C-alpha cells in the first residue's frame, strides 16, 4: 500500500461507484473522494453507503449542493436557503457521517442573469447557509465549486471584503485545455476570496475523456522538466496542478490502472519557465481574438 497522498481527489461524476475502484484508490494512497447531491440521479450518497460503507471512514469525503430534482427528469439549480438546508441535512443523514467539505455547486447557474449587486446578495445568503452548516455540524468546512466563474467573481467583487462569508476551499477547472480567460478569472476569484493555493482544487484535468483525439496529437514534453519521460496523459495531469496553481486535483476514472498512472505522475517535474511562457501565449492569443 502506497503512503497516503492528499493531492488526488477521486471524483465520482464520471466514475462508477464501484467498491473495487475505491479499494484500489486506498491501496494507491488516495484518501479523498468527491461527489455531489445530484450525481447518479440524486442517489450518489445512497449508493456509496450501500456499496462501501466500511471504506468511507478511510476517506475524506467532499460533496456539493445546488442542484435539485426538477420536472421531466431534469435538474433545477437553486440557491434558495430552504432547499440548501434540506440538502445539507439529507446529505449528512444519508452518508451517516458529516462530510468533510460541502461545496456550493456551480452558483453561477443562479447568478448569471442578475445584476452584480443582486447576485452579491443572492450569493451572500447562500454562503451564509454553508457557513451556518459548519456551525451546526452538518459539514466540517465549505467551499465554492464553479465551472464558469465570471459571474461568481462579479458577485464577490460587488459584495466587497466583508459582504459574504469566505469559503475555505475553491474548486474550478484546471489543466492544459482551460481557456486563458478562465485561468485569469479563477486566479482573481481566489484572491478576492483569500483562498490560498493549497486550498484550491482543480477539476476536469482532461476536459472530459483521455480517449479524445486531442490527447493523441498534443505534445506536452516542452512543458515538462528535462529528461522527464512520461505519457501525454501523465504530463497533462501533472500540469493540471500548475495551470492554474492548485493543491489538489479531482479526477474521475473507472480503471485502477489509469488511477495508478496518475499517482505516479505526481512525482513528475514541470518546467516552470515554459509553463509561464505557455500561459503568456494563451493570454496573447485571447487578446488577439478579442481585438
mmCIF file of C-alpha atoms in Angstrom, residues 12-13 15 17 35-36 38-44 47:
data_model
loop_
_atom_site.group_PDB
_atom_site.id
_atom_site.type_symbol
_atom_site.label_atom_id
_atom_site.label_comp_id
_atom_site.label_asym_id
_atom_site.label_seq_id
_atom_site.Cartn_x
_atom_site.Cartn_y
_atom_site.Cartn_z
ATOM 1 C CA UNK A 12 -17.338 10.343 -8.835
ATOM 2 C CA UNK A 13 -19.010 12.436 -11.543
ATOM 3 C CA UNK A 15 -16.667 7.198 -12.138
ATOM 4 C CA UNK A 17 -19.446 3.948 -7.532
ATOM 5 C CA UNK A 35 -19.297 13.534 -5.188
ATOM 6 C CA UNK A 36 -22.439 15.696 -5.233
ATOM 7 C CA UNK A 38 -27.241 15.327 -7.644
ATOM 8 C CA UNK A 39 -24.847 12.699 -9.016
ATOM 9 C CA UNK A 40 -26.284 9.401 -10.293
ATOM 10 C CA UNK A 41 -29.797 10.772 -10.346
ATOM 11 C CA UNK A 42 -29.508 12.114 -6.794
ATOM 12 C CA UNK A 43 -28.508 8.668 -5.495
ATOM 13 C CA UNK A 44 -24.725 9.008 -5.192
ATOM 14 C CA UNK A 47 -25.038 4.114 -3.430
#
